[in-house]
Short mmCIF file of C-alpha atoms in Angstrom, two decimals:
data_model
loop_
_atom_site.label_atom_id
_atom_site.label_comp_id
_atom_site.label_asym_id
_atom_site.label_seq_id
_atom_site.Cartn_x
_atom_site.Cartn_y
_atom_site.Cartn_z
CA UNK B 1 77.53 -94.23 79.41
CA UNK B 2 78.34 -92.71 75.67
CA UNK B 3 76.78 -90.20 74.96
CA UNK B 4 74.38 -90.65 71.51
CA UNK B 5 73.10 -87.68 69.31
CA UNK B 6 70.53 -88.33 66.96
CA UNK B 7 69.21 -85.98 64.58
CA UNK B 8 66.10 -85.78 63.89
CA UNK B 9 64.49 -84.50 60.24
CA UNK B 10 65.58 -87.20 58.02
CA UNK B 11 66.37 -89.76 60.43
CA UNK B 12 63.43 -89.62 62.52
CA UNK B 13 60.79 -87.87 60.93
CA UNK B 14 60.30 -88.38 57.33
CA UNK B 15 60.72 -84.87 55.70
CA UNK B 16 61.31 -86.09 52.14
CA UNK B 17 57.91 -87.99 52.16
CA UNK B 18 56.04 -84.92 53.69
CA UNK B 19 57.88 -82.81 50.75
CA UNK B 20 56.09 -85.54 48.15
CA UNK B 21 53.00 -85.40 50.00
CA UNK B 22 52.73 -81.96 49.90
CA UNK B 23 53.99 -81.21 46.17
CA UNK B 24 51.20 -83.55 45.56
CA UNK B 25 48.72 -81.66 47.10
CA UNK B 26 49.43 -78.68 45.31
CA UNK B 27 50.34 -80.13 41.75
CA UNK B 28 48.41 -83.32 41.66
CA UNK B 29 50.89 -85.58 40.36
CA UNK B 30 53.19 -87.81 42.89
CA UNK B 31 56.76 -87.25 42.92
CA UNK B 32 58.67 -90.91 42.71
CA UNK B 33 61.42 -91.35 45.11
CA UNK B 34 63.64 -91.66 42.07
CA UNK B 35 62.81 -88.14 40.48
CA UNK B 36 63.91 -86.46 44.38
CA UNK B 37 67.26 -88.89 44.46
CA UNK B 38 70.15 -86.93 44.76
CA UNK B 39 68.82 -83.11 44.70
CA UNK B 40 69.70 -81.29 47.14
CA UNK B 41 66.85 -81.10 50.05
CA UNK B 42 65.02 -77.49 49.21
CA UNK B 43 65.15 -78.40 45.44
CA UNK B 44 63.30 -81.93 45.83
CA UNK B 45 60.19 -79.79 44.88
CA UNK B 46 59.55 -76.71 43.80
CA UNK B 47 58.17 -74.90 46.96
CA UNK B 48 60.11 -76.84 49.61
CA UNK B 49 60.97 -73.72 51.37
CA UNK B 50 57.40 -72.80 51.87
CA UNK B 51 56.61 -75.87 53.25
CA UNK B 52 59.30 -76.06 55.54
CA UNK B 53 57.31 -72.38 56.82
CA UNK B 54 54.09 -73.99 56.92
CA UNK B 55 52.31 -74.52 60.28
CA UNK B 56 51.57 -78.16 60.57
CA UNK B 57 54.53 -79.36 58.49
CA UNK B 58 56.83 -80.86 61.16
CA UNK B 59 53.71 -81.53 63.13
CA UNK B 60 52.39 -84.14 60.94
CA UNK B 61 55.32 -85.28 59.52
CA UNK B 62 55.36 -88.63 59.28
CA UNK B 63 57.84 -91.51 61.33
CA UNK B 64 60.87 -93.16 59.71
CA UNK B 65 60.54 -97.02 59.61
CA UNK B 66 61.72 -98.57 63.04
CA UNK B 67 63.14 -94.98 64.36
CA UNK B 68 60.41 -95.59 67.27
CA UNK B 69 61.58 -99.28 68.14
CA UNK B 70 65.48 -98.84 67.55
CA UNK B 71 65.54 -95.67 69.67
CA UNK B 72 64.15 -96.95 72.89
CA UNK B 73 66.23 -99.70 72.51
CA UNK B 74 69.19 -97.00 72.00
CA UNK B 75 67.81 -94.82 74.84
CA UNK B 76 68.78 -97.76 78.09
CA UNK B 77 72.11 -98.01 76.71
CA UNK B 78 72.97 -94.53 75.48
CA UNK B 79 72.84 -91.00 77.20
CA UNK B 80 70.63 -89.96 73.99
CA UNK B 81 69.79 -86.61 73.17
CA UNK B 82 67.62 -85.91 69.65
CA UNK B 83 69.05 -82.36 68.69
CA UNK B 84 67.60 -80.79 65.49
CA UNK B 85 68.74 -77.62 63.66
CA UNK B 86 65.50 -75.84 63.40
CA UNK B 87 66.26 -71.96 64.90
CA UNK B 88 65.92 -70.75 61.07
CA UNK B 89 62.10 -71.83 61.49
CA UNK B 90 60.74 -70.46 64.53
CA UNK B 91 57.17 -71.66 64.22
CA UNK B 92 59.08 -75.14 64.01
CA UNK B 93 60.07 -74.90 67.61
CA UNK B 94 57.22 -75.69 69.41
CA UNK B 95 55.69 -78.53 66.63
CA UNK B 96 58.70 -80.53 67.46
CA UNK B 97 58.55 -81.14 70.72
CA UNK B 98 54.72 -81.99 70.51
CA UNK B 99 56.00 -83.86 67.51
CA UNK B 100 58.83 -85.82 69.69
CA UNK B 101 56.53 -86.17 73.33
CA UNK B 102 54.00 -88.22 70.82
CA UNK B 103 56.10 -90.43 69.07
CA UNK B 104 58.89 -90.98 71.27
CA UNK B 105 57.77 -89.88 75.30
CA UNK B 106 60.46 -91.73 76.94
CA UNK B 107 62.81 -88.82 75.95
CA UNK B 108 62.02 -86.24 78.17
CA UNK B 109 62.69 -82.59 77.32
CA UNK B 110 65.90 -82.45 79.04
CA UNK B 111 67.25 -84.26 76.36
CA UNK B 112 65.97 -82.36 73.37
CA UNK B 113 67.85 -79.38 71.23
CA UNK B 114 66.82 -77.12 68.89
CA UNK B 115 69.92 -75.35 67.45
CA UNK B 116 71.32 -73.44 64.70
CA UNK B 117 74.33 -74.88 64.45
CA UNK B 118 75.08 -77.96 65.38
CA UNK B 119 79.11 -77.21 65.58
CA UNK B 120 78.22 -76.54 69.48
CA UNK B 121 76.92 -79.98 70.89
CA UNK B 122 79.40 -82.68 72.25
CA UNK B 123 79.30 -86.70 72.65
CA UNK B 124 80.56 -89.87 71.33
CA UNK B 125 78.38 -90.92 68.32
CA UNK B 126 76.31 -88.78 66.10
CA UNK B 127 73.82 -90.09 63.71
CA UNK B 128 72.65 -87.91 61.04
CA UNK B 129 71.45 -87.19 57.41
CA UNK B 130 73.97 -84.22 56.61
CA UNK B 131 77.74 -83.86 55.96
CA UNK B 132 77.45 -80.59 57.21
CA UNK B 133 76.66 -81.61 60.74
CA UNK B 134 78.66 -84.85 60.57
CA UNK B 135 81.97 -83.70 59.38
CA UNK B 136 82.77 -81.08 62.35
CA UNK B 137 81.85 -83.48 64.74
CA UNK B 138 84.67 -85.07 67.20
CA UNK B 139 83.11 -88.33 67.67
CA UNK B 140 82.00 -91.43 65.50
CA UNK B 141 80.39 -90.17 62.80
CA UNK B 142 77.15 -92.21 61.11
CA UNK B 143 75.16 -91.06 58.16
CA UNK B 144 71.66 -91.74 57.26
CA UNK B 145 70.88 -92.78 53.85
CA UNK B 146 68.38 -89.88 52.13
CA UNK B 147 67.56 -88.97 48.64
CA UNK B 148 69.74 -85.70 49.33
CA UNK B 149 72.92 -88.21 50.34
CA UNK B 150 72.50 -90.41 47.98
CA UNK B 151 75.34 -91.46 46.10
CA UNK B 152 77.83 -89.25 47.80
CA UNK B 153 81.09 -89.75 49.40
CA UNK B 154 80.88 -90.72 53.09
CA UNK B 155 84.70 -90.57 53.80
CA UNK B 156 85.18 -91.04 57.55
CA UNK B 157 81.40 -92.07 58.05
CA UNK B 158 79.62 -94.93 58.64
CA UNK B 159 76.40 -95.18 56.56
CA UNK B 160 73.15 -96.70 57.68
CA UNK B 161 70.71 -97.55 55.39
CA UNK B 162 67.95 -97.86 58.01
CA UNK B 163 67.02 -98.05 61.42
CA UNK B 164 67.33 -101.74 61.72
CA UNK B 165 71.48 -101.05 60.47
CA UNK B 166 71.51 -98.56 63.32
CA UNK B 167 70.53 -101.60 65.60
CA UNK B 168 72.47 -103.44 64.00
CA UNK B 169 75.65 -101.01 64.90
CA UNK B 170 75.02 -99.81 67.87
CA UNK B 171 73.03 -102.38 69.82
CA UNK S 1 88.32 -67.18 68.80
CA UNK S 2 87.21 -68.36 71.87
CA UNK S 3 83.78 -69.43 71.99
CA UNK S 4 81.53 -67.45 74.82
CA UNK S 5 78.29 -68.98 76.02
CA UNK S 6 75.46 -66.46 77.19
CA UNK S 7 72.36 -67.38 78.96
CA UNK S 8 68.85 -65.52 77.91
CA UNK S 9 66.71 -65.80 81.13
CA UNK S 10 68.20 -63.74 84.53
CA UNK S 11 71.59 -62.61 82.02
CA UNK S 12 69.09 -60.62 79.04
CA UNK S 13 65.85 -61.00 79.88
CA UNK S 14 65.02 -59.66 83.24
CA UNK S 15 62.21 -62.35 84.13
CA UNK S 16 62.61 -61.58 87.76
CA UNK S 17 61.41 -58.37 86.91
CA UNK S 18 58.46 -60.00 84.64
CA UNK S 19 57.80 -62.19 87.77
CA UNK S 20 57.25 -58.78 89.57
CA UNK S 21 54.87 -57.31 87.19
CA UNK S 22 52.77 -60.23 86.61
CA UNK S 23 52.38 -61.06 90.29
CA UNK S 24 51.33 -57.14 90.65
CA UNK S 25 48.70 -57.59 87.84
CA UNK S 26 47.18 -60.21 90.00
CA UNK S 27 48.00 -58.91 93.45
CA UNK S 28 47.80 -54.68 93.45
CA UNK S 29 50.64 -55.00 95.11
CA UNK S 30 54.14 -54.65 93.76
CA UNK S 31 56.63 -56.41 95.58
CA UNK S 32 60.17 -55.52 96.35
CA UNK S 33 63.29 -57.09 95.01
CA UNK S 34 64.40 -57.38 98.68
CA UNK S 35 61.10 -59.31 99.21
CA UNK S 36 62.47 -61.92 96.11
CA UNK S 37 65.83 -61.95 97.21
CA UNK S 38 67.26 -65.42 98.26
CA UNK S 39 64.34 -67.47 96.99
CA UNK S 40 64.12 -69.64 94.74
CA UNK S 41 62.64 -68.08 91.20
CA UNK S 42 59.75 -70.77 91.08
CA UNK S 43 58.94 -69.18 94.63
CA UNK S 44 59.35 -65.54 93.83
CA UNK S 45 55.81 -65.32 93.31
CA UNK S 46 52.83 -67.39 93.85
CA UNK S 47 52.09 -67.75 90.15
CA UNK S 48 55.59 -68.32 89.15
CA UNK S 49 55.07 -71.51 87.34
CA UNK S 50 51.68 -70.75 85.57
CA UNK S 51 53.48 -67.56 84.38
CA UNK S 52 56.31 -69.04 82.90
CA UNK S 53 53.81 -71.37 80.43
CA UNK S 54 52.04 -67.88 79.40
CA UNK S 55 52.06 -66.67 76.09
CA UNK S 56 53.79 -63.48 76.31
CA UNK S 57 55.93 -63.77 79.17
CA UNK S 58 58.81 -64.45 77.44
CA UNK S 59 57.93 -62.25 74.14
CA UNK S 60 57.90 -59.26 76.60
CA UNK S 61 60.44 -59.74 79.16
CA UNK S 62 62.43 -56.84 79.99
CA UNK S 63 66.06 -56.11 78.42
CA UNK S 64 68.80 -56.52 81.58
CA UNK S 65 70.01 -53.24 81.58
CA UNK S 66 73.71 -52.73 79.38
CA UNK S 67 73.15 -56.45 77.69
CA UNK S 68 72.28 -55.14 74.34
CA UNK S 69 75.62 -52.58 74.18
CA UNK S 70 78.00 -55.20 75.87
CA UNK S 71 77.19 -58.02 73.96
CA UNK S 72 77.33 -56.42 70.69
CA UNK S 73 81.08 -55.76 71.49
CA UNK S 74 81.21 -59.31 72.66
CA UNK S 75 80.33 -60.74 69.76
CA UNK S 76 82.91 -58.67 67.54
CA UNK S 77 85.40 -60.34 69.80
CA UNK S 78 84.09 -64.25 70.49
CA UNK S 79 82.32 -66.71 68.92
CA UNK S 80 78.92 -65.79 70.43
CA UNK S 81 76.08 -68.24 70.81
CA UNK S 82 72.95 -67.61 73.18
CA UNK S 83 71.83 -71.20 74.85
CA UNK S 84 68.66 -71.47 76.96
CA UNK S 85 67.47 -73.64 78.89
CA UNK S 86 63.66 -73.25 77.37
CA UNK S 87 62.38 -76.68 76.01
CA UNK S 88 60.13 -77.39 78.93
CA UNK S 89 58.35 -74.47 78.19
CA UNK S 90 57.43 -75.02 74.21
CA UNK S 91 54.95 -72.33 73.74
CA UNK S 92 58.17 -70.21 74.73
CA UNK S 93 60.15 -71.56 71.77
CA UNK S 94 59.44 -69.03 69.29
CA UNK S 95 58.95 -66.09 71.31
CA UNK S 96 62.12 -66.60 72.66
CA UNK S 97 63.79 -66.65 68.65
CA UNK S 98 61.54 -63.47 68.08
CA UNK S 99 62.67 -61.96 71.46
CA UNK S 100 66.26 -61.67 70.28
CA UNK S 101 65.45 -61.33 67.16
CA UNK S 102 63.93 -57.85 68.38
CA UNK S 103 66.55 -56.71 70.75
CA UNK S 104 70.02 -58.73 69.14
CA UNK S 105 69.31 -58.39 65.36
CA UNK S 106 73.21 -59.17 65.09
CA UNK S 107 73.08 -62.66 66.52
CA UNK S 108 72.18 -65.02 63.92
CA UNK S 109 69.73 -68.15 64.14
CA UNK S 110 72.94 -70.01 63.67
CA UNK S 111 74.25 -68.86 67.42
CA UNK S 112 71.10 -69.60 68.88
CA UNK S 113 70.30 -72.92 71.11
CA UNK S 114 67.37 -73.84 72.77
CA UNK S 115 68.01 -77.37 75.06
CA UNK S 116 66.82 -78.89 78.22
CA UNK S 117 70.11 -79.59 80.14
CA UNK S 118 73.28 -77.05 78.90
CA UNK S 119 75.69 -80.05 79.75
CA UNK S 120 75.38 -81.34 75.84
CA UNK S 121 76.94 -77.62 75.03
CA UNK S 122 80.75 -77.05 75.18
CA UNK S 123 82.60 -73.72 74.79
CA UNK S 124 85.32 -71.68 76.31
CA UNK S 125 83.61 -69.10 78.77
CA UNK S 126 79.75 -69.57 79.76
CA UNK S 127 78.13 -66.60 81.54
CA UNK S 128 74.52 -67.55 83.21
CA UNK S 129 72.68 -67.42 86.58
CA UNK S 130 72.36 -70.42 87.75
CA UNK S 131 74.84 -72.93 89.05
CA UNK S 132 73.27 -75.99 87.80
CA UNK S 133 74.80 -74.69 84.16
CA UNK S 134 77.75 -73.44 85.08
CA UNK S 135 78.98 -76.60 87.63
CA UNK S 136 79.21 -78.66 84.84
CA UNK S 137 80.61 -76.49 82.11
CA UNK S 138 84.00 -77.51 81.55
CA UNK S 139 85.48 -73.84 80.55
CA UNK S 140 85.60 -70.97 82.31
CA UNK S 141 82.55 -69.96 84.40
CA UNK S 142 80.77 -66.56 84.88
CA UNK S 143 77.80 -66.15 87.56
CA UNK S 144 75.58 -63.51 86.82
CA UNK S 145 73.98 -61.75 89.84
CA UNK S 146 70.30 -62.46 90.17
CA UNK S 147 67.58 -62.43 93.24
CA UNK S 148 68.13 -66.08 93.17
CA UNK S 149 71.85 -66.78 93.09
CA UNK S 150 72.16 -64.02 96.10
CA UNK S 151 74.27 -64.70 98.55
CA UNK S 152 75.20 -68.12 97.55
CA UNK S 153 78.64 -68.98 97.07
CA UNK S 154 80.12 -68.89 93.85
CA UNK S 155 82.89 -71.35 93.83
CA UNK S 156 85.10 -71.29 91.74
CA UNK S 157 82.58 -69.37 89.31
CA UNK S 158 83.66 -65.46 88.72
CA UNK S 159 80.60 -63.35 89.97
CA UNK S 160 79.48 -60.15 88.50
CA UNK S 161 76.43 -57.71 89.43
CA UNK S 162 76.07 -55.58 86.29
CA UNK S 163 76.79 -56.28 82.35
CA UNK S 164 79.48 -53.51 82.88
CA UNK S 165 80.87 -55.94 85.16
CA UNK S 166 81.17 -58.67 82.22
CA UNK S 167 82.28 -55.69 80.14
CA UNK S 168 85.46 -55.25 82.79
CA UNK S 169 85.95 -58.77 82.82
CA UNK S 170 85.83 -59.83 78.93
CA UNK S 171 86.41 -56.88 76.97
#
């Protein structure tokens, strides 16, 4: 059985909308998905890296169409583990894997990791939203369309578009 | 650089000896290390389990004594990263990040991993106390003494009894 590493902000959970909704909330005027396209992920609004701090952010974060669906489907046929850089935001730790045992319970917490780095975790097939993580991986490689990727190079990547492409790929 | 992969719990944090102190709380009665020897560390003490899901246990385990001075050589000399096996105890997330942020200031967030099963992790030398980790690590393997592992035959594992030990060994 291959072994299947998904990431999880930005391909799960939906951290550019809780950015909007949250620059909202303090500034009253919603951010299009257009204005965000392309910026880098802490400039997509002014006080990104305060929210990121916030208690309650990755909490309440909201799903990624079909991530739910696509994923169980994933989970019979892959050894799947969600692994999520998030050691830079302690108070993180503990909202996502509340976060994960609601929205997705049949992955159990042997298969969750919260790193740093993400140089340190083997498999076959990663699927995430950054370069960073992607490019020093050994395995397939498959990146997840986000207004922070948009528009660049993917090079030796595959790029998804959405959940149902993931299917579409690896089902 | 060779990449070296250090456990937290029984290797840094003495939580046999937090076992110890807690059970006494609740007891008056301290017991002896030769009373814990051999058993299991979920039946150490009677409590073992509710302690573990305790806020504080982890914030204010015990240093093992010489990890601090070793493993600040160690990490001029590998490619450090601390991995625990913590996610099935999420209120210990972040006091686990705080923990060595307190007593290993010079190990970034980026060497830090928090996981449910160590076999996603892959390295070149992995020093921890229990043989579920270390049977399936790939590299070379390093069995750190505890109450637990006593007595129990290492293998092909390398066993030490003191971080002067590892010292001898790695440095």
């Amino acid at each position: 059985m291959k072994r299947l590493i998904v990431d999880m902000d930005g391909v799960l959970a939906d951290v550019s909308a809780q950015f909007i909704a949250y620059d909202e909330r303090d500034t009253s005027r919603r951010k299009t998905v257009a204005e965000i396209t392309g910026l880098p992920e802490l400039e997509m609004v002014p006080r990104a890296n305060e929210y990121l701090r916030m208690p309650g952010f990755f909490r309440n974060a909201p799903l990624i169409t079909g991530s739910r669906e696509v994923l169980e489907q994933l989970n019979r046929r892959y050894e799947l583990f969600v692994v999520s850089a998030a050691i830079e935001y302690p108070k993180s730790l503990g909202e996502k894997v509340e976060w994960l045992g609601e929205h997705f319970p049949f992955i159990g917490w042997q298969r969750i990791v919260l790193c740093g780095s993400k140089h340190i975790v083997r498999g076959d097939i990663m699927i995430d939203d950054h370069f960073k993580n992607l490019d020093f991986f050994e395995g397939r490689t498959v990146l997840f369309t986000q207004p922070h990727n948009h528009g660049q190079d993917s090079r030796r990547h595959e790029r998804v578009n959405s959940w149902s492409e993931v299917a579409a790929l690896l089902l």
